[in-house]
Every structure is written in structure tokens, then in C-alpha cells.
Amino acid sequence: MQVSSLNEVKIYSLSAGRSLPEWLSDRKKRALQKKDVDIRRRIELIQDFEMPTVSTKIKVSRDGQYIMAVGTYKPRVRCFDTYQLSQKFERCLDSEVVTFEILSDDYSKIVFLQCGRFVEFHSQHGHYYRTRIPKFGRDFSYHYPSCDLYFVGARESNVCDINPVHFLFAMGTAEGKVECWDPRTRNRVGLLDCALSSVTADTEIEGLPSISALTFDGALNMAVGTSTGQVLLYDLRSSNPLIVKDHHYGLPIKSIQFQRQLDLIISADSRIIKMWNKDTGKIFTSMEPEHGINDVCLYPNSGMLMTANEAPKMNIYYIPVLGPAPKWCSFLDNLTEELEENPESTVYDDYKFVTRKDLENLGLAHLIGSTLLRAYMHGFFMDIRLYHKAKMMANPFAYEEYRREKIRQKIEETRAQRVQLKKLPKVNKELALKLIEEEGEEQQITRKRKQKNLPSLLKDDRFKVMFENPDFQVDEQSEEFRLLNPLVSKISEKRKRKLKILEELEAKGEEEEEEPEGKASDAESSESSDDEKGWVEEVRKQRKLLRQEEKLKRREKSKEDQQTLLKPQFFEIKEGEEFRSFKDSAKKQKLMKKPLEDRLKLEEKLGTLNVSDTTVGSKQATFKLKKECLPCGQFFAQQFHHVCSGLLSLHEIMMEQGICISTIFFIPTTQIVMLAQATDEVTWWQRAWVLLAGLDACVVDKLIPEDG
């Protein structure tokens, strides 16, 4: 038996543990019980309470004596007698059962809806009658006053139910609507659009919600489950739902049950069973079985819950908060009371939860992915024995440190009985000193006004770690502290001024009148305005300092980037080509992509092409060749002369020859741009040096004299 707790609600799983094979003899079973602790502690409430492969539906007879379940494989139905705590009979069927209903108080009258459009009636002795319906059925309900069976299915409807008070017949359609019919007139009396109501601001729905579960509670309440995982609670007098509860799994709702003692609704999909309050929607508790859920059955007037699963074993849960145990297993109440008085260690007591950082500190990071570690949330579970061994190897003196710490704590406890001097803590000394000063000021005020003393932060256990752990040290150099520090200082100054005013008033013997909260005197208002001005100025100063520091950091980063990135780059020019600029190649490629007409127009604009009409009537095109380039030394000698005489600026010379400033070799780009922007402020020889920086060494020797 396993015990789990959620929201302080204990849930006892009675079917937990391994089951013994049927072919084992009693002698071998007793031997296994002596050896295996799990088998010895397990509780077999009902003998062989399982199916061969899968159980699909489970129900309890109205007298509470029989529990019936259907499953596969082969398709069969099993009846269990609760008074005998064993199986009463088993019957095999021709096809799988979609759903079934117990018509009598016991097991004597049963109806099965099967997959092959067959409806089969069983009596106490066995098979009684079999018939076939026109369409494939999905659900049916029994109308007791007229002894009629209402079947729904095919493509239109999924589920149906009949109100036990006024016998209104309701069915849920695949389009997300609920149709209500009156069996007396055989006419539809109402229609609810549940698909539209199930869409809220907090829900995410993929596709059109269809109705997958439907249940009545009393005369007016009705709960509807959708295929997208929402449960809607309706009052039949209104078309809007009272509450919409989302399971947040996006799975179809399989079952809905009402628990009237605590006003709870038990809704289940294939993954989880949730219990929540039908008035507020607040979660009461939940259960997540190991296998998928097919059906849920609540034993009447008790705290027992049974489920049909995608596994051979059917689960039984006992929740004492919901109600007492049934009469046939009343010993569960005594058993659970003993367990609550003597709590046993849980499974997690034998394991230690560690994070990835803890594993690195212990030197066990290489075990990630192995069977020794079980991943859970943001860390891992490992055996407590392995953890202790690794900790001893990583820190062999841990026990001695622990012993010293315990001795120190004992000594401090004995010293606490003596007269103590006020000592500042090791961490956050300035903050502690400030709190002590404020505490003394507040004590004086409370003595004068005869008020109760407020608890001190230094003595409060909740803030004790703040003055012991160095991780909580206040960083006075941080931006937040520097911006808030003027405010804190001004508040303390304001308190001192108020104390001085109070002392002066008491010396004069004037009676103090308490002013309402939110209002202040003229003196205080003038002081507060001065304080606000001073505080604003100090905050501005701090912001200026922060901006200056940021600028310095940016400059340092830019210098580092220049040292790393701004290095000379060398390029190789193909033979037979002349370098002019890096933009020429891109321009040529764009020009070659244009049609001949556009290229001719462009050359005509540049003056290299002349088109004229002749007497014959055809076109005559004249091409002008480019100017011949001067020799290198002669050209730069002319430019050097122009620069020295101040006739041309550096920028004009560069642009005239099609030379880009940022592509001159052997000089960093930032220096050229800086000099080019300040050409009016530099001397003629600085301009000449920038111009001649791209020349060969031989040309520079010819143009610049030795003494210059």
C-alpha cells in the first residue's frame, strides 16, 4: 500500500505492489511473503481484482454488493462479490463491450452494448437475448418509468444521460452541443452550445470541442466534459455555464462523478483524476495513476474510488476525507488511523536530491546518464549511501567541521544567558548599525506615545541569514544602491529633524495633536519640499557619474577592438588589371547586367560616347578614349605641389582620382577619416604625408627631402 498526499489530503493506493501468479502453490506464496517485503506489505482487498489485458468499464450495483467490470482480451465480464472479497463469476462475450448498464439492484439484469451493433441482455443464469441496432452505438441510457433504452451513436452523438428526478433525456453531439429531449412528447426542448462556452481567455483549444462526457446531479445541475479537456457545470435554467474547469492536458474527459458530501466534482481524463469544488473551482486533490485511465467509479457513500486502466490490474484508492470505508472493508479505517499515528519512511528517504552543481562539487558529474542517477525536475535523485560515501571522499574532514560547528553553537547558547555587549554582525555592518539607530529612535517615540514596540529585524529569525551569510552582502557600488542611497539618507535626516521638533515642542509644554495620515504641517511640508529638491540633485549627480563610467568603459572597449580588428589587410590584384577602388568591380558587374541601351545612355552622359545622325539616315557613334595616366612620380609630384600651395584639399584630390579614403593601404582607416575631417586645421606637410602614405618608398624618397 502506497500513501500519497496533495493539499494535505492523504490517498491510500490499495492495489499497489506486485501480484502473485495464480499457478503458485500456497507453500510457495508463503515463502515469497517471508522473503519479499513488498509482497508481505501489500493489501489484496479483493482477490484477483484484474483483467487479462485491459479493463474498459467498471460499475457498482445499487445494493453495493457486486462490482462488475468488462475488458479484453478475450472480451469478457467479471463480477466480484464484496461480501466474499472474491470473484463470483466470469462470462466471455463475442465482441468487445462499448459500455454496459446494471438494470436491477444486483447482477441479475445486465445490458451490454457491443462493437458490432449488437445489444446483449444477460440474466442471473447467463446470456438471455441478443438483438442488433441499425447504427453503431456509442452510449445508451435506461428510462426507468417506461423501461425504454435510448441509444446514441454513429456520427451525430457521443454520450447521453437521463435526469433521475424529472427524466429529461440529454445527449452530447460531435459538434459540441447538448440536446435535451422530453421522453413524454418525444420532442427537443432545449439546445446548449458548449463548444463556444468552453473557449475562455486562459484555454488553448485545437479543433472543435465535441462532447465526451455528460452527467446529471439532481434536478437542475448538469456537468459536461469536452474532447479538449474542459469540464462545464450548467444550471438547466441558464445557457451560460456556472464554471469552466480545464484539465490543461488537452485530452478527452472520460468520466464525471459528483461527491455530494463535500460538494466536489470528480473529473478524469486518460492521464489524471481531479477533484475540485463545484462552487469555486478550487482544486481539492488529484491522482495520476501509472497507466492510462478508461473509467472511474466512486463507491456510494464512502471514500473508495476504483478505476479501469490500460493495464491488467484495476486500481482501488481509499481517501478518508471523502467518507468512511465501506462495510465490507471497515478494517481500512483502523489501518489508516494506525498509519497516521506511526508514520513510516517514504520512498524518498532512501534517496538524496542533488543538483548538477552538487554533482560537480562531489566529482560525480560523469554519472549523469547512468542508472545511478534518476533525473527529476532541475536535478537528480541518487542513493543516500552513495551520496554519503562521495561526500566523505570529497571532504574527509566534514564530520570534524560539523562537530566544531555544534560545539560553537552550544558555547553561544551558554553565552546568551550572560550579559552581552552589542556587537555588529560580520555581514552588512552598516545596515545593522543603521537598524540599531532607527530602533533606538523608534523606542523613544513609542515610550512618549505609549505604543507597543515593533519587532526588530536583527532579532527576527526570518532575516537572520541576511547578517550571517556573505551572499546577502549589500553591494554599495551597484547602480540600484547608488540611485536609492540619496533617498535612504534623506529619510534618516528627515526623521532626525522630526525628533528635534518634537523635543522643542515638549520643552515649551505645548500639547501635541495627532494629525490624520496623509496630511502634514506647514513646516514639514516646506522641509519635505527642500528634501525632495536635494534628493533630486543627488540622484542627478549619481546618474551623471554612472554615465561617465559607462563612457569610459565604452572607450576602453573601442580601444581594445581597434587593437584587435584594425590591422592592415593585403589584397592581390590579377595580372593585366589596374586597381582604382573596391567599388569598381561591383559597378562593373551591375553595369554588365544592364541591357545595351542603358549602357549606351550611361556612356553618353559620361561623355565617352557621341551619337549623331548622318545623311545616309543611319546612326554614327563616336567613342572618346580616356585620358592617359601620367607616370606615377610625375602625377604625385603635381598633386604634392597642389597640396603644398593649398589649391586643392585632400578630399577633392582623392575624389577626382576615384580613390576611396578608407582603402588607402598602410594607414588605419580611423586616422585617415580623422585627418580628412580636419583638413582645414592641419598643416600642409601633414596633408602631404597622408597623400603620400599610399606611395612606394622610392617615390617618397624623391618627393620628400632628407631634412624634411
mmCIF file with all atom_site columns, N, CA, C and O in Angstrom, residues 498-522:
data_model
loop_
_atom_site.group_PDB
_atom_site.id
_atom_site.type_symbol
_atom_site.label_atom_id
_atom_site.label_alt_id
_atom_site.label_comp_id
_atom_site.label_asym_id
_atom_site.label_entity_id
_atom_site.label_seq_id
_atom_site.pdbx_PDB_ins_code
_atom_site.Cartn_x
_atom_site.Cartn_y
_atom_site.Cartn_z
_atom_site.occupancy
_atom_site.B_iso_or_equiv
_atom_site.pdbx_formal_charge
_atom_site.auth_seq_id
_atom_site.auth_comp_id
_atom_site.auth_asym_id
_atom_site.auth_atom_id
_atom_site.pdbx_PDB_model_num
ATOM 1   N N  . LYS A 1 498 ? 12.416 65.635 12.587 1.00 0.00 ? 498 LYS A N  1
ATOM 2   C CA . LYS A 1 498 ? 11.139 65.471 13.283 1.00 0.00 ? 498 LYS A CA 1
ATOM 3   C C  . LYS A 1 498 ? 11.345 65.277 14.776 1.00 0.00 ? 498 LYS A C  1
ATOM 4   O O  . LYS A 1 498 ? 10.597 65.802 15.610 1.00 0.00 ? 498 LYS A O  1
ATOM 5   N N  . LEU A 1 499 ? 12.364 64.521 15.176 1.00 0.00 ? 499 LEU A N  1
ATOM 6   C CA . LEU A 1 499 ? 12.647 64.317 16.599 1.00 0.00 ? 499 LEU A CA 1
ATOM 7   C C  . LEU A 1 499 ? 13.021 65.631 17.276 1.00 0.00 ? 499 LEU A C  1
ATOM 8   O O  . LEU A 1 499 ? 12.608 65.908 18.409 1.00 0.00 ? 499 LEU A O  1
ATOM 9   N N  . LYS A 1 500 ? 13.827 66.450 16.602 1.00 0.00 ? 500 LYS A N  1
ATOM 10  C CA . LYS A 1 500 ? 14.198 67.746 17.174 1.00 0.00 ? 500 LYS A CA 1
ATOM 11  C C  . LYS A 1 500 ? 12.972 68.628 17.363 1.00 0.00 ? 500 LYS A C  1
ATOM 12  O O  . LYS A 1 500 ? 12.824 69.310 18.389 1.00 0.00 ? 500 LYS A O  1
ATOM 13  N N  . ILE A 1 501 ? 12.069 68.638 16.397 1.00 0.00 ? 501 ILE A N  1
ATOM 14  C CA . ILE A 1 501 ? 10.844 69.445 16.514 1.00 0.00 ? 501 ILE A CA 1
ATOM 15  C C  . ILE A 1 501 ? 9.996  68.968 17.680 1.00 0.00 ? 501 ILE A C  1
ATOM 16  O O  . ILE A 1 501 ? 9.444  69.766 18.456 1.00 0.00 ? 501 ILE A O  1
ATOM 17  N N  . LEU A 1 502 ? 9.875  67.640 17.839 1.00 0.00 ? 502 LEU A N  1
ATOM 18  C CA . LEU A 1 502 ? 9.102  67.104 18.957 1.00 0.00 ? 502 LEU A CA 1
ATOM 19  C C  . LEU A 1 502 ? 9.715  67.485 20.297 1.00 0.00 ? 502 LEU A C  1
ATOM 20  O O  . LEU A 1 502 ? 9.006  67.812 21.261 1.00 0.00 ? 502 LEU A O  1
ATOM 21  N N  . GLU A 1 503 ? 11.051 67.439 20.412 1.00 0.00 ? 503 GLU A N  1
ATOM 22  C CA . GLU A 1 503 ? 11.710 67.808 21.670 1.00 0.00 ? 503 GLU A CA 1
ATOM 23  C C  . GLU A 1 503 ? 11.486 69.282 21.996 1.00 0.00 ? 503 GLU A C  1
ATOM 24  O O  . GLU A 1 503 ? 11.261 69.655 23.159 1.00 0.00 ? 503 GLU A O  1
ATOM 25  N N  . GLU A 1 504 ? 11.541 70.156 20.991 1.00 0.00 ? 504 GLU A N  1
ATOM 26  C CA . GLU A 1 504 ? 11.296 71.586 21.231 1.00 0.00 ? 504 GLU A CA 1
ATOM 27  C C  . GLU A 1 504 ? 9.867  71.836 21.695 1.00 0.00 ? 504 GLU A C  1
ATOM 28  O O  . GLU A 1 504 ? 9.615  72.648 22.592 1.00 0.00 ? 504 GLU A O  1
ATOM 29  N N  . LEU A 1 505 ? 8.929  71.123 21.077 1.00 0.00 ? 505 LEU A N  1
ATOM 30  C CA . LEU A 1 505 ? 7.534  71.304 21.484 1.00 0.00 ? 505 LEU A CA 1
ATOM 31  C C  . LEU A 1 505 ? 7.301  70.818 22.908 1.00 0.00 ? 505 LEU A C  1
ATOM 32  O O  . LEU A 1 505 ? 6.539  71.438 23.674 1.00 0.00 ? 505 LEU A O  1
ATOM 33  N N  . GLU A 1 506 ? 7.935  69.718 23.301 1.00 0.00 ? 506 GLU A N  1
ATOM 34  C CA . GLU A 1 506 ? 7.785  69.219 24.665 1.00 0.00 ? 506 GLU A CA 1
ATOM 35  C C  . GLU A 1 506 ? 8.430  70.160 25.674 1.00 0.00 ? 506 GLU A C  1
ATOM 36  O O  . GLU A 1 506 ? 7.938  70.331 26.797 1.00 0.00 ? 506 GLU A O  1
ATOM 37  N N  . ALA A 1 507 ? 9.547  70.786 25.308 1.00 0.00 ? 507 ALA A N  1
ATOM 38  C CA . ALA A 1 507 ? 10.207 71.729 26.216 1.00 0.00 ? 507 ALA A CA 1
ATOM 39  C C  . ALA A 1 507 ? 9.330  72.935 26.485 1.00 0.00 ? 507 ALA A C  1
ATOM 40  O O  . ALA A 1 507 ? 9.305  73.482 27.594 1.00 0.00 ? 507 ALA A O  1
ATOM 41  N N  . LYS A 1 508 ? 8.612  73.406 25.500 1.00 0.00 ? 508 LYS A N  1
ATOM 42  C CA . LYS A 1 508 ? 7.723  74.550 25.681 1.00 0.00 ? 508 LYS A CA 1
ATOM 43  C C  . LYS A 1 508 ? 6.453  74.175 26.420 1.00 0.00 ? 508 LYS A C  1
ATOM 44  O O  . LYS A 1 508 ? 5.726  75.044 26.896 1.00 0.00 ? 508 LYS A O  1
ATOM 45  N N  . GLY A 1 509 ? 6.175  72.867 26.502 1.00 0.00 ? 509 GLY A N  1
ATOM 46  C CA . GLY A 1 509 ? 4.993  72.425 27.239 1.00 0.00 ? 509 GLY A CA 1
ATOM 47  C C  . GLY A 1 509 ? 3.720  72.458 26.424 1.00 0.00 ? 509 GLY A C  1
ATOM 48  O O  . GLY A 1 509 ? 2.619  72.432 26.986 1.00 0.00 ? 509 GLY A O  1
ATOM 49  N N  . GLU A 1 510 ? 3.868  72.551 25.141 1.00 0.00 ? 510 GLU A N  1
ATOM 50  C CA . GLU A 1 510 ? 2.678  72.581 24.289 1.00 0.00 ? 510 GLU A CA 1
ATOM 51  C C  . GLU A 1 510 ? 2.137  71.168 24.101 1.00 0.00 ? 510 GLU A C  1
ATOM 52  O O  . GLU A 1 510 ? 2.893  70.200 24.065 1.00 0.00 ? 510 GLU A O  1
ATOM 53  N N  . GLU A 1 511 ? 0.865  71.065 23.972 1.00 0.00 ? 511 GLU A N  1
ATOM 54  C CA . GLU A 1 511 ? 0.223  69.775 23.777 1.00 0.00 ? 511 GLU A CA 1
ATOM 55  C C  . GLU A 1 511 ? 0.296  69.382 22.302 1.00 0.00 ? 511 GLU A C  1
ATOM 56  O O  . GLU A 1 511 ? 0.048  70.208 21.414 1.00 0.00 ? 511 GLU A O  1
ATOM 57  N N  . GLU A 1 512 ? 0.626  68.109 22.093 1.00 0.00 ? 512 GLU A N  1
ATOM 58  C CA . GLU A 1 512 ? 0.734  67.611 20.723 1.00 0.00 ? 512 GLU A CA 1
ATOM 59  C C  . GLU A 1 512 ? -0.618 67.106 20.248 1.00 0.00 ? 512 GLU A C  1
ATOM 60  O O  . GLU A 1 512 ? -1.349 66.457 20.989 1.00 0.00 ? 512 GLU A O  1
ATOM 61  N N  . GLU A 1 513 ? -0.942 67.459 19.067 1.00 0.00 ? 513 GLU A N  1
ATOM 62  C CA . GLU A 1 513 ? -2.180 66.986 18.444 1.00 0.00 ? 513 GLU A CA 1
ATOM 63  C C  . GLU A 1 513 ? -1.811 66.106 17.262 1.00 0.00 ? 513 GLU A C  1
ATOM 64  O O  . GLU A 1 513 ? -1.071 66.520 16.378 1.00 0.00 ? 513 GLU A O  1
ATOM 65  N N  . GLU A 1 514 ? -2.348 64.888 17.282 1.00 0.00 ? 514 GLU A N  1
ATOM 66  C CA . GLU A 1 514 ? -2.041 63.942 16.200 1.00 0.00 ? 514 GLU A CA 1
ATOM 67  C C  . GLU A 1 514 ? -2.791 64.353 14.950 1.00 0.00 ? 514 GLU A C  1
ATOM 68  O O  . GLU A 1 514 ? -3.996 64.588 14.971 1.00 0.00 ? 514 GLU A O  1
ATOM 69  N N  . GLU A 1 515 ? -2.080 64.465 13.875 1.00 0.00 ? 515 GLU A N  1
ATOM 70  C CA . GLU A 1 515 ? -2.669 64.824 12.591 1.00 0.00 ? 515 GLU A CA 1
ATOM 71  C C  . GLU A 1 515 ? -3.065 63.570 11.834 1.00 0.00 ? 515 GLU A C  1
ATOM 72  O O  . GLU A 1 515 ? -2.458 62.517 12.016 1.00 0.00 ? 515 GLU A O  1
ATOM 73  N N  . PRO A 1 516 ? -4.100 63.646 11.010 1.00 0.00 ? 516 PRO A N  1
ATOM 74  C CA . PRO A 1 516 ? -4.506 62.461 10.229 1.00 0.00 ? 516 PRO A CA 1
ATOM 75  C C  . PRO A 1 516 ? -3.431 62.059 9.241  1.00 0.00 ? 516 PRO A C  1
ATOM 76  O O  . PRO A 1 516 ? -2.618 62.875 8.816  1.00 0.00 ? 516 PRO A O  1
ATOM 77  N N  . GLU A 1 517 ? -3.426 60.777 8.913  1.00 0.00 ? 517 GLU A N  1
ATOM 78  C CA . GLU A 1 517 ? -2.422 60.242 7.994  1.00 0.00 ? 517 GLU A CA 1
ATOM 79  C C  . GLU A 1 517 ? -2.602 60.845 6.616  1.00 0.00 ? 517 GLU A C  1
ATOM 80  O O  . GLU A 1 517 ? -3.723 61.035 6.141  1.00 0.00 ? 517 GLU A O  1
ATOM 81  N N  . GLY A 1 518 ? -1.475 61.126 5.967  1.00 0.00 ? 518 GLY A N  1
ATOM 82  C CA . GLY A 1 518 ? -1.514 61.686 4.622  1.00 0.00 ? 518 GLY A CA 1
ATOM 83  C C  . GLY A 1 518 ? -1.443 63.186 4.603  1.00 0.00 ? 518 GLY A C  1
ATOM 84  O O  . GLY A 1 518 ? -1.227 63.787 3.570  1.00 0.00 ? 518 GLY A O  1
ATOM 85  N N  . LYS A 1 519 ? -1.606 63.900 5.799  1.00 0.00 ? 519 LYS A N  1
ATOM 86  C CA . LYS A 1 519 ? -1.524 65.349 5.864  1.00 0.00 ? 519 LYS A CA 1
ATOM 87  C C  . LYS A 1 519 ? -0.311 65.728 6.691  1.00 0.00 ? 519 LYS A C  1
ATOM 88  O O  . LYS A 1 519 ? 0.044  65.044 7.644  1.00 0.00 ? 519 LYS A O  1
ATOM 89  N N  . ALA A 1 520 ? 0.305  66.876 6.405  1.00 0.00 ? 520 ALA A N  1
ATOM 90  C CA . ALA A 1 520 ? 1.489  67.323 7.114  1.00 0.00 ? 520 ALA A CA 1
ATOM 91  C C  . ALA A 1 520 ? 1.346  68.804 7.422  1.00 0.00 ? 520 ALA A C  1
ATOM 92  O O  . ALA A 1 520 ? 0.575  69.535 6.800  1.00 0.00 ? 520 ALA A O  1
ATOM 93  N N  . SER A 1 521 ? 2.125  69.284 8.424  1.00 0.00 ? 521 SER A N  1
ATOM 94  C CA . SER A 1 521 ? 2.105  70.689 8.803  1.00 0.00 ? 521 SER A CA 1
ATOM 95  C C  . SER A 1 521 ? 2.868  71.505 7.771  1.00 0.00 ? 521 SER A C  1
ATOM 96  O O  . SER A 1 521 ? 3.518  70.980 6.874  1.00 0.00 ? 521 SER A O  1
ATOM 97  N N  . ASP A 1 522 ? 2.824  72.858 7.961  1.00 0.00 ? 522 ASP A N  1
ATOM 98  C CA . ASP A 1 522 ? 3.495  73.735 7.003  1.00 0.00 ? 522 ASP A CA 1
ATOM 99  C C  . ASP A 1 522 ? 4.996  73.571 7.073  1.00 0.00 ? 522 ASP A C  1
ATOM 100 O O  . ASP A 1 522 ? 5.696  73.561 6.054  1.00 0.00 ? 522 ASP A O  1
#
